[in-house]
GROMACS .gro file of C-alpha atoms in nm:
model
  470
    1UNK     CA    1   0.147  -2.600   1.618
    2UNK     CA    2   0.201  -2.248   1.753
    3UNK     CA    3   0.323  -1.964   1.529
    4UNK     CA    4   0.418  -1.626   1.675
    5UNK     CA    5   0.387  -1.333   1.434
    6UNK     CA    6   0.540  -0.992   1.504
    7UNK     CA    7   0.323  -0.725   1.342
    8UNK     CA    8  -0.054  -0.682   1.305
    9UNK     CA    9  -0.054  -0.511   0.967
   10UNK     CA   10  -0.224  -0.672   0.667
   11UNK     CA   11   0.071  -0.907   0.611
   12UNK     CA   12   0.071  -1.038   0.969
   13UNK     CA   13  -0.306  -1.062   0.994
   14UNK     CA   14  -0.348  -1.238   0.659
   15UNK     CA   15  -0.066  -1.478   0.751
   16UNK     CA   16  -0.247  -1.561   1.076
   17UNK     CA   17  -0.579  -1.600   0.896
   18UNK     CA   18  -0.442  -1.857   0.654
   19UNK     CA   19  -0.252  -2.034   0.931
   20UNK     CA   20  -0.570  -2.089   1.135
   21UNK     CA   21  -0.732  -2.219   0.818
   22UNK     CA   22  -0.449  -2.475   0.799
   23UNK     CA   23  -0.499  -2.582   1.161
   24UNK     CA   24  -0.224  -2.379   1.328
   25UNK     CA   25  -0.252  -2.157   1.634
   26UNK     CA   26  -0.113  -1.812   1.552
   27UNK     CA   27  -0.033  -1.548   1.813
   28UNK     CA   28  -0.006  -1.202   1.653
   29UNK     CA   29   0.189  -0.940   1.846
   30UNK     CA   30   0.151  -0.568   1.770
   31UNK     CA   31   0.372  -0.308   1.938
   32UNK     CA   32   0.114  -0.028   1.906
   33UNK     CA   33  -0.237   0.001   2.046
   34UNK     CA   34  -0.396  -0.004   1.700
   35UNK     CA   35  -0.436  -0.266   1.428
   36UNK     CA   36  -0.335  -0.225   1.067
   37UNK     CA   37   0.029  -0.123   1.046
   38UNK     CA   38   0.050   0.088   0.729
   39UNK     CA   39  -0.332   0.095   0.703
   40UNK     CA   40  -0.393   0.199   1.064
   41UNK     CA   41  -0.656   0.463   1.149
   42UNK     CA   42  -0.751   0.662   1.457
   43UNK     CA   43  -1.050   0.862   1.584
   44UNK     CA   44  -1.001   1.219   1.701
   45UNK     CA   45  -1.187   1.391   1.986
   46UNK     CA   46  -1.470   1.485   1.746
   47UNK     CA   47  -1.522   1.123   1.644
   48UNK     CA   48  -1.370   1.176   1.298
   49UNK     CA   49  -1.135   0.917   1.151
   50UNK     CA   50  -0.790   0.990   1.013
   51UNK     CA   51  -0.571   0.730   0.843
   52UNK     CA   52  -0.210   0.651   0.754
   53UNK     CA   53  -0.291   0.663   0.383
   54UNK     CA   54  -0.551   0.707   0.114
   55UNK     CA   55  -0.638   0.341   0.067
   56UNK     CA   56  -0.781   0.263  -0.275
   57UNK     CA   57  -0.864  -0.094  -0.376
   58UNK     CA   58  -0.824  -0.208  -0.737
   59UNK     CA   59  -1.000  -0.481  -0.932
   60UNK     CA   60  -0.649  -0.618  -0.998
   61UNK     CA   61  -0.618  -0.712  -0.629
   62UNK     CA   62  -0.731  -1.079  -0.650
   63UNK     CA   63  -0.585  -1.188  -0.315
   64UNK     CA   64  -0.737  -0.896  -0.128
   65UNK     CA   65  -1.075  -0.954  -0.292
   66UNK     CA   66  -1.057  -1.327  -0.214
   67UNK     CA   67  -0.975  -1.251   0.150
   68UNK     CA   68  -1.274  -1.017   0.179
   69UNK     CA   69  -1.495  -1.282   0.023
   70UNK     CA   70  -1.370  -1.549   0.264
   71UNK     CA   71  -1.446  -1.316   0.555
   72UNK     CA   72  -1.791  -1.239   0.416
   73UNK     CA   73  -1.727  -0.864   0.400
   74UNK     CA   74  -1.683  -0.803   0.026
   75UNK     CA   75  -1.990  -0.578   0.037
   76UNK     CA   76  -1.787  -0.326   0.239
   77UNK     CA   77  -1.609  -0.218  -0.078
   78UNK     CA   78  -1.779   0.073  -0.251
   79UNK     CA   79  -1.694   0.035  -0.620
   80UNK     CA   80  -1.667   0.351  -0.827
   81UNK     CA   81  -1.727   0.417  -1.195
   82UNK     CA   82  -1.459   0.249  -1.408
   83UNK     CA   83  -1.256   0.556  -1.494
   84UNK     CA   84  -0.932   0.735  -1.409
   85UNK     CA   85  -0.962   1.109  -1.343
   86UNK     CA   86  -0.676   1.359  -1.372
   87UNK     CA   87  -0.656   1.729  -1.295
   88UNK     CA   88  -0.527   1.959  -1.568
   89UNK     CA   89  -0.279   2.209  -1.418
   90UNK     CA   90  -0.290   2.427  -1.730
   91UNK     CA   91  -0.670   2.444  -1.698
   92UNK     CA   92  -0.742   2.497  -1.325
   93UNK     CA   93  -1.064   2.335  -1.212
   94UNK     CA   94  -1.086   2.119  -1.527
   95UNK     CA   95  -1.063   1.738  -1.519
   96UNK     CA   96  -0.953   1.487  -1.781
   97UNK     CA   97  -1.103   1.138  -1.778
   98UNK     CA   98  -1.005   0.796  -1.908
   99UNK     CA   99  -1.349   0.630  -1.911
  100UNK     CA  100  -1.314   0.252  -1.947
  101UNK     CA  101  -1.598   0.085  -2.141
  102UNK     CA  102  -1.738  -0.248  -2.020
  103UNK     CA  103  -1.582  -0.462  -2.292
  104UNK     CA  104  -1.313  -0.736  -2.269
  105UNK     CA  105  -0.956  -0.645  -2.183
  106UNK     CA  106  -0.721  -0.513  -2.314
  107UNK     CA  107  -0.957  -0.344  -2.557
  108UNK     CA  108  -1.137  -0.156  -2.279
  109UNK     CA  109  -0.814   0.017  -2.170
  110UNK     CA  110  -0.710   0.082  -2.530
  111UNK     CA  111  -1.043   0.248  -2.605
  112UNK     CA  112  -1.019   0.464  -2.291
  113UNK     CA  113  -0.676   0.587  -2.404
  114UNK     CA  114  -0.787   0.649  -2.762
  115UNK     CA  115  -1.088   0.850  -2.645
  116UNK     CA  116  -0.879   1.085  -2.430
  117UNK     CA  117  -0.736   1.373  -2.629
  118UNK     CA  118  -0.656   1.605  -2.337
  119UNK     CA  119  -0.331   1.446  -2.223
  120UNK     CA  120  -0.185   1.241  -2.508
  121UNK     CA  121  -0.136   1.316  -2.878
  122UNK     CA  122  -0.205   1.044  -3.134
  123UNK     CA  123   0.169   1.001  -3.189
  124UNK     CA  124   0.225   0.955  -2.815
  125UNK     CA  125  -0.058   0.703  -2.796
  126UNK     CA  126   0.091   0.500  -3.081
  127UNK     CA  127   0.444   0.505  -2.939
  128UNK     CA  128   0.318   0.406  -2.596
  129UNK     CA  129   0.109   0.119  -2.738
  130UNK     CA  130   0.409  -0.014  -2.935
  131UNK     CA  131   0.630   0.018  -2.626
  132UNK     CA  132   0.387  -0.192  -2.420
  133UNK     CA  133   0.377  -0.479  -2.671
  134UNK     CA  134   0.680  -0.665  -2.526
  135UNK     CA  135   0.526  -0.648  -2.178
  136UNK     CA  136   0.197  -0.786  -2.312
  137UNK     CA  137   0.356  -1.059  -2.528
  138UNK     CA  138   0.644  -1.169  -2.300
  139UNK     CA  139   0.462  -1.099  -1.976
  140UNK     CA  140   0.627  -1.090  -1.635
  141UNK     CA  141   0.962  -1.217  -1.765
  142UNK     CA  142   1.010  -0.898  -1.968
  143UNK     CA  143   0.870  -0.685  -1.685
  144UNK     CA  144   1.125  -0.825  -1.437
  145UNK     CA  145   1.412  -0.760  -1.680
  146UNK     CA  146   1.318  -0.392  -1.690
  147UNK     CA  147   1.404  -0.346  -1.320
  148UNK     CA  148   1.741  -0.206  -1.429
  149UNK     CA  149   1.571   0.103  -1.574
  150UNK     CA  150   1.371   0.379  -1.415
  151UNK     CA  151   1.030   0.423  -1.573
  152UNK     CA  152   1.141   0.755  -1.722
  153UNK     CA  153   1.436   0.575  -1.884
  154UNK     CA  154   1.204   0.303  -2.014
  155UNK     CA  155   0.971   0.560  -2.167
  156UNK     CA  156   1.265   0.735  -2.333
  157UNK     CA  157   1.387   0.400  -2.469
  158UNK     CA  158   1.049   0.350  -2.636
  159UNK     CA  159   1.074   0.690  -2.802
  160UNK     CA  160   0.804   0.831  -2.575
  161UNK     CA  161   0.869   1.193  -2.488
  162UNK     CA  162   0.913   1.344  -2.143
  163UNK     CA  163   0.572   1.506  -2.171
  164UNK     CA  164   0.401   1.168  -2.130
  165UNK     CA  165   0.599   1.106  -1.812
  166UNK     CA  166   0.518   1.448  -1.673
  167UNK     CA  167   0.156   1.461  -1.788
  168UNK     CA  168   0.039   1.109  -1.708
  169UNK     CA  169   0.287   0.889  -1.529
  170UNK     CA  170   0.422   1.130  -1.271
  171UNK     CA  171   0.075   1.112  -1.115
  172UNK     CA  172   0.053   0.733  -1.143
  173UNK     CA  173   0.406   0.683  -1.014
  174UNK     CA  174   0.352   0.899  -0.707
  175UNK     CA  175   0.016   0.735  -0.639
  176UNK     CA  176   0.153   0.379  -0.652
  177UNK     CA  177   0.505   0.423  -0.510
  178UNK     CA  178   0.526   0.777  -0.363
  179UNK     CA  179   0.824   0.864  -0.587
  180UNK     CA  180   0.862   1.016  -0.935
  181UNK     CA  181   0.905   0.830  -1.269
  182UNK     CA  182   1.276   0.917  -1.286
  183UNK     CA  183   1.325   0.730  -0.957
  184UNK     CA  184   1.085   0.437  -0.974
  185UNK     CA  185   1.177   0.101  -1.126
  186UNK     CA  186   1.000   0.044  -1.456
  187UNK     CA  187   0.914  -0.307  -1.330
  188UNK     CA  188   0.671  -0.157  -1.082
  189UNK     CA  189   0.462   0.050  -1.324
  190UNK     CA  190   0.482  -0.213  -1.599
  191UNK     CA  191   0.350  -0.473  -1.354
  192UNK     CA  192   0.056  -0.249  -1.271
  193UNK     CA  193  -0.009  -0.171  -1.637
  194UNK     CA  194   0.006  -0.542  -1.720
  195UNK     CA  195  -0.260  -0.621  -1.460
  196UNK     CA  196  -0.481  -0.337  -1.587
  197UNK     CA  197  -0.444  -0.457  -1.946
  198UNK     CA  198  -0.504  -0.825  -1.872
  199UNK     CA  199  -0.799  -0.798  -1.634
  200UNK     CA  200  -1.131  -0.654  -1.744
  201UNK     CA  201  -1.190  -0.467  -1.419
  202UNK     CA  202  -0.826  -0.444  -1.315
  203UNK     CA  203  -0.816  -0.064  -1.305
  204UNK     CA  204  -1.156  -0.025  -1.142
  205UNK     CA  205  -1.129   0.144  -0.801
  206UNK     CA  206  -1.315   0.093  -0.474
  207UNK     CA  207  -1.305   0.249  -0.128
  208UNK     CA  208  -1.392   0.089   0.203
  209UNK     CA  209  -1.719   0.202   0.360
  210UNK     CA  210  -1.535   0.304   0.679
  211UNK     CA  211  -1.196   0.302   0.847
  212UNK     CA  212  -0.955   0.018   0.756
  213UNK     CA  213  -0.896  -0.057   1.123
  214UNK     CA  214  -1.263  -0.130   1.196
  215UNK     CA  215  -1.396  -0.242   0.861
  216UNK     CA  216  -1.104  -0.452   0.736
  217UNK     CA  217  -0.856  -0.541   1.012
  218UNK     CA  218  -1.100  -0.613   1.295
  219UNK     CA  219  -1.294  -0.877   1.095
  220UNK     CA  220  -0.965  -1.059   1.030
  221UNK     CA  221  -0.890  -1.050   1.403
  222UNK     CA  222  -1.239  -1.180   1.484
  223UNK     CA  223  -1.190  -1.465   1.237
  224UNK     CA  224  -0.850  -1.555   1.386
  225UNK     CA  225  -0.969  -1.551   1.747
  226UNK     CA  226  -1.288  -1.746   1.673
  227UNK     CA  227  -1.069  -2.025   1.537
  228UNK     CA  228  -0.840  -2.033   1.839
  229UNK     CA  229  -0.574  -1.779   1.746
  230UNK     CA  230  -0.477  -1.470   1.942
  231UNK     CA  231  -0.400  -1.105   1.861
  232UNK     CA  232  -0.229  -0.889   2.124
  233UNK     CA  233  -0.187  -0.512   2.108
  234UNK     CA  234   0.072  -0.319   2.311
  235UNK     CA  235   0.313  -0.611   2.277
  236UNK     CA  236   0.640  -0.464   2.143
  237UNK     CA  237   0.915  -0.702   2.033
  238UNK     CA  238   1.237  -0.631   2.222
  239UNK     CA  239   1.463  -0.912   2.102
  240UNK     CA  240   1.469  -1.219   1.880
  241UNK     CA  241   1.625  -1.480   2.112
  242UNK     CA  242   1.835  -1.756   1.957
  243UNK     CA  243   1.925  -2.116   2.030
  244UNK     CA  244   2.292  -2.221   2.006
  245UNK     CA  245   2.229  -2.347   1.650
  246UNK     CA  246   2.102  -2.003   1.540
  247UNK     CA  247   1.732  -2.091   1.528
  248UNK     CA  248   1.479  -1.883   1.719
  249UNK     CA  249   1.434  -1.972   2.087
  250UNK     CA  250   1.163  -1.713   2.149
  251UNK     CA  251   1.043  -1.356   2.106
  252UNK     CA  252   1.125  -1.133   2.404
  253UNK     CA  253   0.852  -0.874   2.456
  254UNK     CA  254   0.917  -0.548   2.634
  255UNK     CA  255   0.712  -0.509   2.948
  256UNK     CA  256   0.501  -0.194   2.959
  257UNK     CA  257   0.379   0.011   3.257
  258UNK     CA  258   0.622  -0.150   3.497
  259UNK     CA  259   0.544  -0.507   3.395
  260UNK     CA  260   0.834  -0.752   3.345
  261UNK     CA  261   0.959  -0.852   3.002
  262UNK     CA  262   0.795  -1.164   2.864
  263UNK     CA  263   0.922  -1.450   2.649
  264UNK     CA  264   0.681  -1.596   2.393
  265UNK     CA  265   0.779  -1.932   2.248
  266UNK     CA  266   0.632  -2.133   1.962
  267UNK     CA  267   0.709  -2.385   1.691
  268UNK     CA  268   0.758  -2.117   1.424
  269UNK     CA  269   0.820  -1.743   1.420
  270UNK     CA  270   0.730  -1.478   1.163
  271UNK     CA  271   0.842  -1.119   1.121
  272UNK     CA  272   0.555  -0.926   0.965
  273UNK     CA  273   0.724  -0.596   1.044
  274UNK     CA  274   0.828  -0.350   0.773
  275UNK     CA  275   1.179  -0.400   0.644
  276UNK     CA  276   1.333  -0.108   0.838
  277UNK     CA  277   1.240  -0.222   1.192
  278UNK     CA  278   1.325  -0.579   1.095
  279UNK     CA  279   1.680  -0.475   1.007
  280UNK     CA  280   1.714  -0.316   1.351
  281UNK     CA  281   1.586  -0.629   1.526
  282UNK     CA  282   1.808  -0.882   1.346
  283UNK     CA  283   2.025  -1.083   1.589
  284UNK     CA  284   2.397  -1.027   1.542
  285UNK     CA  285   2.475  -1.382   1.418
  286UNK     CA  286   2.218  -1.341   1.139
  287UNK     CA  287   2.373  -1.016   1.020
  288UNK     CA  288   2.670  -1.213   0.888
  289UNK     CA  289   2.447  -1.417   0.655
  290UNK     CA  290   2.414  -1.311   0.291
  291UNK     CA  291   2.038  -1.364   0.299
  292UNK     CA  292   1.988  -1.098   0.567
  293UNK     CA  293   2.266  -0.871   0.438
  294UNK     CA  294   2.062  -0.823   0.120
  295UNK     CA  295   1.796  -0.648   0.326
  296UNK     CA  296   2.032  -0.349   0.341
  297UNK     CA  297   1.936  -0.290  -0.022
  298UNK     CA  298   1.579  -0.211   0.086
  299UNK     CA  299   1.444   0.085   0.280
  300UNK     CA  300   1.104   0.237   0.338
  301UNK     CA  301   0.991   0.550   0.156
  302UNK     CA  302   0.860   0.848   0.357
  303UNK     CA  303   0.487   0.919   0.316
  304UNK     CA  304   0.264   1.200   0.439
  305UNK     CA  305  -0.115   1.173   0.446
  306UNK     CA  306  -0.336   1.477   0.509
  307UNK     CA  307  -0.699   1.517   0.615
  308UNK     CA  308  -0.861   1.857   0.567
  309UNK     CA  309  -1.216   1.938   0.680
  310UNK     CA  310  -1.389   2.237   0.514
  311UNK     CA  311  -1.701   2.438   0.591
  312UNK     CA  312  -1.852   2.379   0.245
  313UNK     CA  313  -1.860   2.128  -0.037
  314UNK     CA  314  -1.562   2.154  -0.275
  315UNK     CA  315  -1.665   1.877  -0.513
  316UNK     CA  316  -1.935   1.615  -0.568
  317UNK     CA  317  -1.699   1.372  -0.741
  318UNK     CA  318  -1.720   1.026  -0.584
  319UNK     CA  319  -1.383   0.894  -0.697
  320UNK     CA  320  -1.006   0.899  -0.662
  321UNK     CA  321  -0.840   1.191  -0.839
  322UNK     CA  322  -0.484   1.226  -0.966
  323UNK     CA  323  -0.377   1.581  -0.886
  324UNK     CA  324  -0.077   1.614  -1.124
  325UNK     CA  325   0.049   1.864  -0.869
  326UNK     CA  326   0.425   1.880  -0.799
  327UNK     CA  327   0.342   1.842  -0.429
  328UNK     CA  328   0.039   1.613  -0.414
  329UNK     CA  329  -0.015   1.275  -0.576
  330UNK     CA  330  -0.375   1.161  -0.531
  331UNK     CA  331  -0.672   1.282  -0.330
  332UNK     CA  332  -1.038   1.212  -0.272
  333UNK     CA  333  -1.327   1.385  -0.106
  334UNK     CA  334  -1.398   1.120   0.154
  335UNK     CA  335  -1.734   1.280   0.236
  336UNK     CA  336  -1.838   1.147  -0.108
  337UNK     CA  337  -1.639   0.825  -0.144
  338UNK     CA  338  -1.680   0.667   0.202
  339UNK     CA  339  -2.019   0.591   0.358
  340UNK     CA  340  -1.903   0.637   0.718
  341UNK     CA  341  -1.738   0.972   0.639
  342UNK     CA  342  -2.036   1.096   0.439
  343UNK     CA  343  -2.142   1.461   0.468
  344UNK     CA  344  -2.371   1.626   0.210
  345UNK     CA  345  -2.276   1.980   0.314
  346UNK     CA  346  -1.904   1.974   0.385
  347UNK     CA  347  -1.593   1.822   0.230
  348UNK     CA  348  -1.320   1.619   0.395
  349UNK     CA  349  -1.030   1.590   0.156
  350UNK     CA  350  -0.777   1.315   0.211
  351UNK     CA  351  -0.455   1.380   0.022
  352UNK     CA  352  -0.118   1.211  -0.021
  353UNK     CA  353   0.187   1.438  -0.029
  354UNK     CA  354   0.458   1.278  -0.243
  355UNK     CA  355   0.747   1.261  -0.278
  356UNK     CA  356   0.768   1.342   0.093
  357UNK     CA  357   1.144   1.326   0.145
  358UNK     CA  358   1.182   1.705   0.170
  359UNK     CA  359   0.870   1.747   0.383
  360UNK     CA  360   0.881   1.469   0.641
  361UNK     CA  361   1.072   1.684   0.893
  362UNK     CA  362   0.865   1.999   0.841
  363UNK     CA  363   0.594   2.107   1.083
  364UNK     CA  364   0.229   2.017   1.033
  365UNK     CA  365   0.154   2.387   0.989
  366UNK     CA  366   0.404   2.418   0.702
  367UNK     CA  367   0.268   2.107   0.533
  368UNK     CA  368  -0.095   2.219   0.559
  369UNK     CA  369  -0.006   2.568   0.435
  370UNK     CA  370   0.172   2.433   0.127
  371UNK     CA  371  -0.117   2.196   0.059
  372UNK     CA  372  -0.371   2.477   0.079
  373UNK     CA  373  -0.170   2.670  -0.181
  374UNK     CA  374  -0.199   2.372  -0.414
  375UNK     CA  375  -0.570   2.333  -0.344
  376UNK     CA  376  -0.630   2.692  -0.454
  377UNK     CA  377  -0.510   2.581  -0.798
  378UNK     CA  378  -0.720   2.263  -0.797
  379UNK     CA  379  -1.037   2.440  -0.673
  380UNK     CA  380  -1.003   2.801  -0.794
  381UNK     CA  381  -1.378   2.869  -0.776
  382UNK     CA  382  -1.403   2.769  -0.411
  383UNK     CA  383  -1.109   2.965  -0.276
  384UNK     CA  384  -1.126   3.278  -0.490
  385UNK     CA  385  -1.494   3.373  -0.474
  386UNK     CA  386  -1.691   3.597  -0.240
  387UNK     CA  387  -1.733   3.315   0.016
  388UNK     CA  388  -1.408   3.117   0.001
  389UNK     CA  389  -1.398   2.777   0.164
  390UNK     CA  390  -1.260   2.779   0.517
  391UNK     CA  391  -1.044   2.510   0.667
  392UNK     CA  392  -1.212   2.386   0.986
  393UNK     CA  393  -0.944   2.143   1.107
  394UNK     CA  394  -0.670   1.916   0.981
  395UNK     CA  395  -0.468   1.606   1.065
  396UNK     CA  396  -0.124   1.527   0.925
  397UNK     CA  397  -0.004   1.165   0.950
  398UNK     CA  398   0.366   1.111   0.882
  399UNK     CA  399   0.514   0.769   0.809
  400UNK     CA  400   0.893   0.817   0.788
  401UNK     CA  401   0.937   0.461   0.656
  402UNK     CA  402   0.643   0.318   0.464
  403UNK     CA  403   0.651   0.059   0.184
  404UNK     CA  404   0.993  -0.017   0.039
  405UNK     CA  405   1.137   0.244  -0.197
  406UNK     CA  406   1.095   0.084  -0.539
  407UNK     CA  407   1.396   0.231  -0.720
  408UNK     CA  408   1.567   0.043  -1.008
  409UNK     CA  409   1.754  -0.270  -0.906
  410UNK     CA  410   1.555  -0.338  -0.588
  411UNK     CA  411   1.398  -0.663  -0.709
  412UNK     CA  412   1.715  -0.865  -0.642
  413UNK     CA  413   1.711  -0.755  -0.277
  414UNK     CA  414   1.354  -0.864  -0.207
  415UNK     CA  415   1.372  -1.184   0.001
  416UNK     CA  416   1.148  -1.492  -0.021
  417UNK     CA  417   0.920  -1.566   0.273
  418UNK     CA  418   1.127  -1.868   0.374
  419UNK     CA  419   1.461  -1.781   0.534
  420UNK     CA  420   1.774  -1.991   0.599
  421UNK     CA  421   1.660  -2.009   0.963
  422UNK     CA  422   1.452  -2.328   0.992
  423UNK     CA  423   1.181  -2.183   1.219
  424UNK     CA  424   1.184  -1.817   1.108
  425UNK     CA  425   0.986  -1.666   0.819
  426UNK     CA  426   0.924  -1.324   0.668
  427UNK     CA  427   0.601  -1.157   0.566
  428UNK     CA  428   0.542  -0.812   0.421
  429UNK     CA  429   0.489  -0.645   0.085
  430UNK     CA  430   0.867  -0.591   0.053
  431UNK     CA  431   0.918  -0.969   0.030
  432UNK     CA  432   0.919  -1.126  -0.314
  433UNK     CA  433   0.571  -1.156  -0.462
  434UNK     CA  434   0.423  -1.046  -0.791
  435UNK     CA  435   0.278  -0.717  -0.667
  436UNK     CA  436   0.447  -0.397  -0.555
  437UNK     CA  437   0.449  -0.263  -0.200
  438UNK     CA  438   0.073  -0.235  -0.152
  439UNK     CA  439  -0.224  -0.377   0.036
  440UNK     CA  440  -0.246  -0.653  -0.224
  441UNK     CA  441   0.124  -0.727  -0.187
  442UNK     CA  442   0.091  -0.743   0.191
  443UNK     CA  443  -0.204  -0.985   0.179
  444UNK     CA  444  -0.035  -1.206  -0.081
  445UNK     CA  445   0.289  -1.215   0.119
  446UNK     CA  446   0.098  -1.326   0.430
  447UNK     CA  447  -0.069  -1.604   0.233
  448UNK     CA  448   0.267  -1.717   0.088
  449UNK     CA  449   0.422  -1.720   0.436
  450UNK     CA  450   0.141  -1.937   0.570
  451UNK     CA  451   0.187  -2.173   0.276
  452UNK     CA  452   0.563  -2.192   0.334
  453UNK     CA  453   0.507  -2.290   0.698
  454UNK     CA  454   0.230  -2.540   0.630
  455UNK     CA  455   0.432  -2.717   0.357
  456UNK     CA  456   0.721  -2.803   0.591
  457UNK     CA  457   0.723  -3.181   0.647
  458UNK     CA  458   0.607  -3.278   0.996
  459UNK     CA  459   0.925  -3.474   1.076
  460UNK     CA  460   1.139  -3.165   1.026
  461UNK     CA  461   0.936  -2.947   1.258
  462UNK     CA  462   1.090  -2.842   1.588
  463UNK     CA  463   0.914  -2.966   1.904
  464UNK     CA  464   0.626  -2.757   2.039
  465UNK     CA  465   0.701  -2.521   2.326
  466UNK     CA  466   0.495  -2.333   2.582
  467UNK     CA  467   0.496  -1.965   2.669
  468UNK     CA  468   0.706  -1.856   2.966
  469UNK     CA  469   0.766  -1.535   3.154
  470UNK     CA  470   1.112  -1.387   3.205
   0.00000   0.00000   0.00000
């Protein structure tokens, strides 16, 4: 049984991986010349990598970790000390840590919070703990109900002051969703907090030992092709072609470099594109259906990722850091955290600028200049001394529409993987699954899509077709 998948991001690749495991023949089509979608990476003329995002892996990513284990590449994750590290804007150059002891959850997280006296008062700690009790006791049911509130509203409802939102959760919110606590649905952060509280190593962080394209995506492709599947780059989807009954007749691919358009046919079809391009590609008859009309309630959030190479070492910290800057969300010195990017003498900072709505249309020069101003506050000793650090080069990667914008009320718009179209399915972290828009959500959605296809009774399956050229 052939399955054509549009999109070679983590959702499309994981869907294909689990389909070949179930005995299907997937054909993955990617419009660009690079794997990975929202985790894509490129090499510049110097041989240095730059990526679409600062990709941190959490212990609370069970589907991602299982996938890596099944591929035999779990050793490519470089696990860091179990701690969360925040900058202190009122004390430039000083860090605040939430060190998590190696004891059962949720006591390990509770102890880490109780030990930290830099960012929360005892009253704030108590109020926050009491506020989290319903989420712990009632679980995901309570968490889903809170989608009607922003996280800032939820905190206020628990009697937790604005200072907690600004001191702690503005950093966490921007890191996880690229928007501020007054915009993000409380369901999103409560889901993350629930996973951290329920899993002993849920908040532990790891980085890949190299670029996601080579070290994560390529092994999935190798697995797929070794089992008879196919992955094609430079294969942009031009049109979803329909049968008279509204089911998919084929995917029309745009011919490149003077080549004719091509029709790919199969037994089943999957969109593993982000929600924004999917909405553009929807056939007109489908646009009248309530299922697809709900997608208008979802849109991608703009994201900007920066890479800055310096002539000297700015920090020896081998970890993710929460900047608590009004401009930046999280950053890491990749020369410390990633084996392939290692450099004992120079730093390469990778930083996420968020929220990026007001910056996405600005020039790279403006973005780098504003970032450097913020870095002077984060590293005052390295930019204000006799030999200030010099910026050697930079890369700015803009993603105008990244993961879906997780504002309050979005949960009801997130579709299941199975659509009303008998031979058409959806995959992507915006689809309904227990995790937010993330690498884990993408992998889980791909797995759920593969399960939805493989559970269809054989008698109801459309007849197999062969590829043809238009």
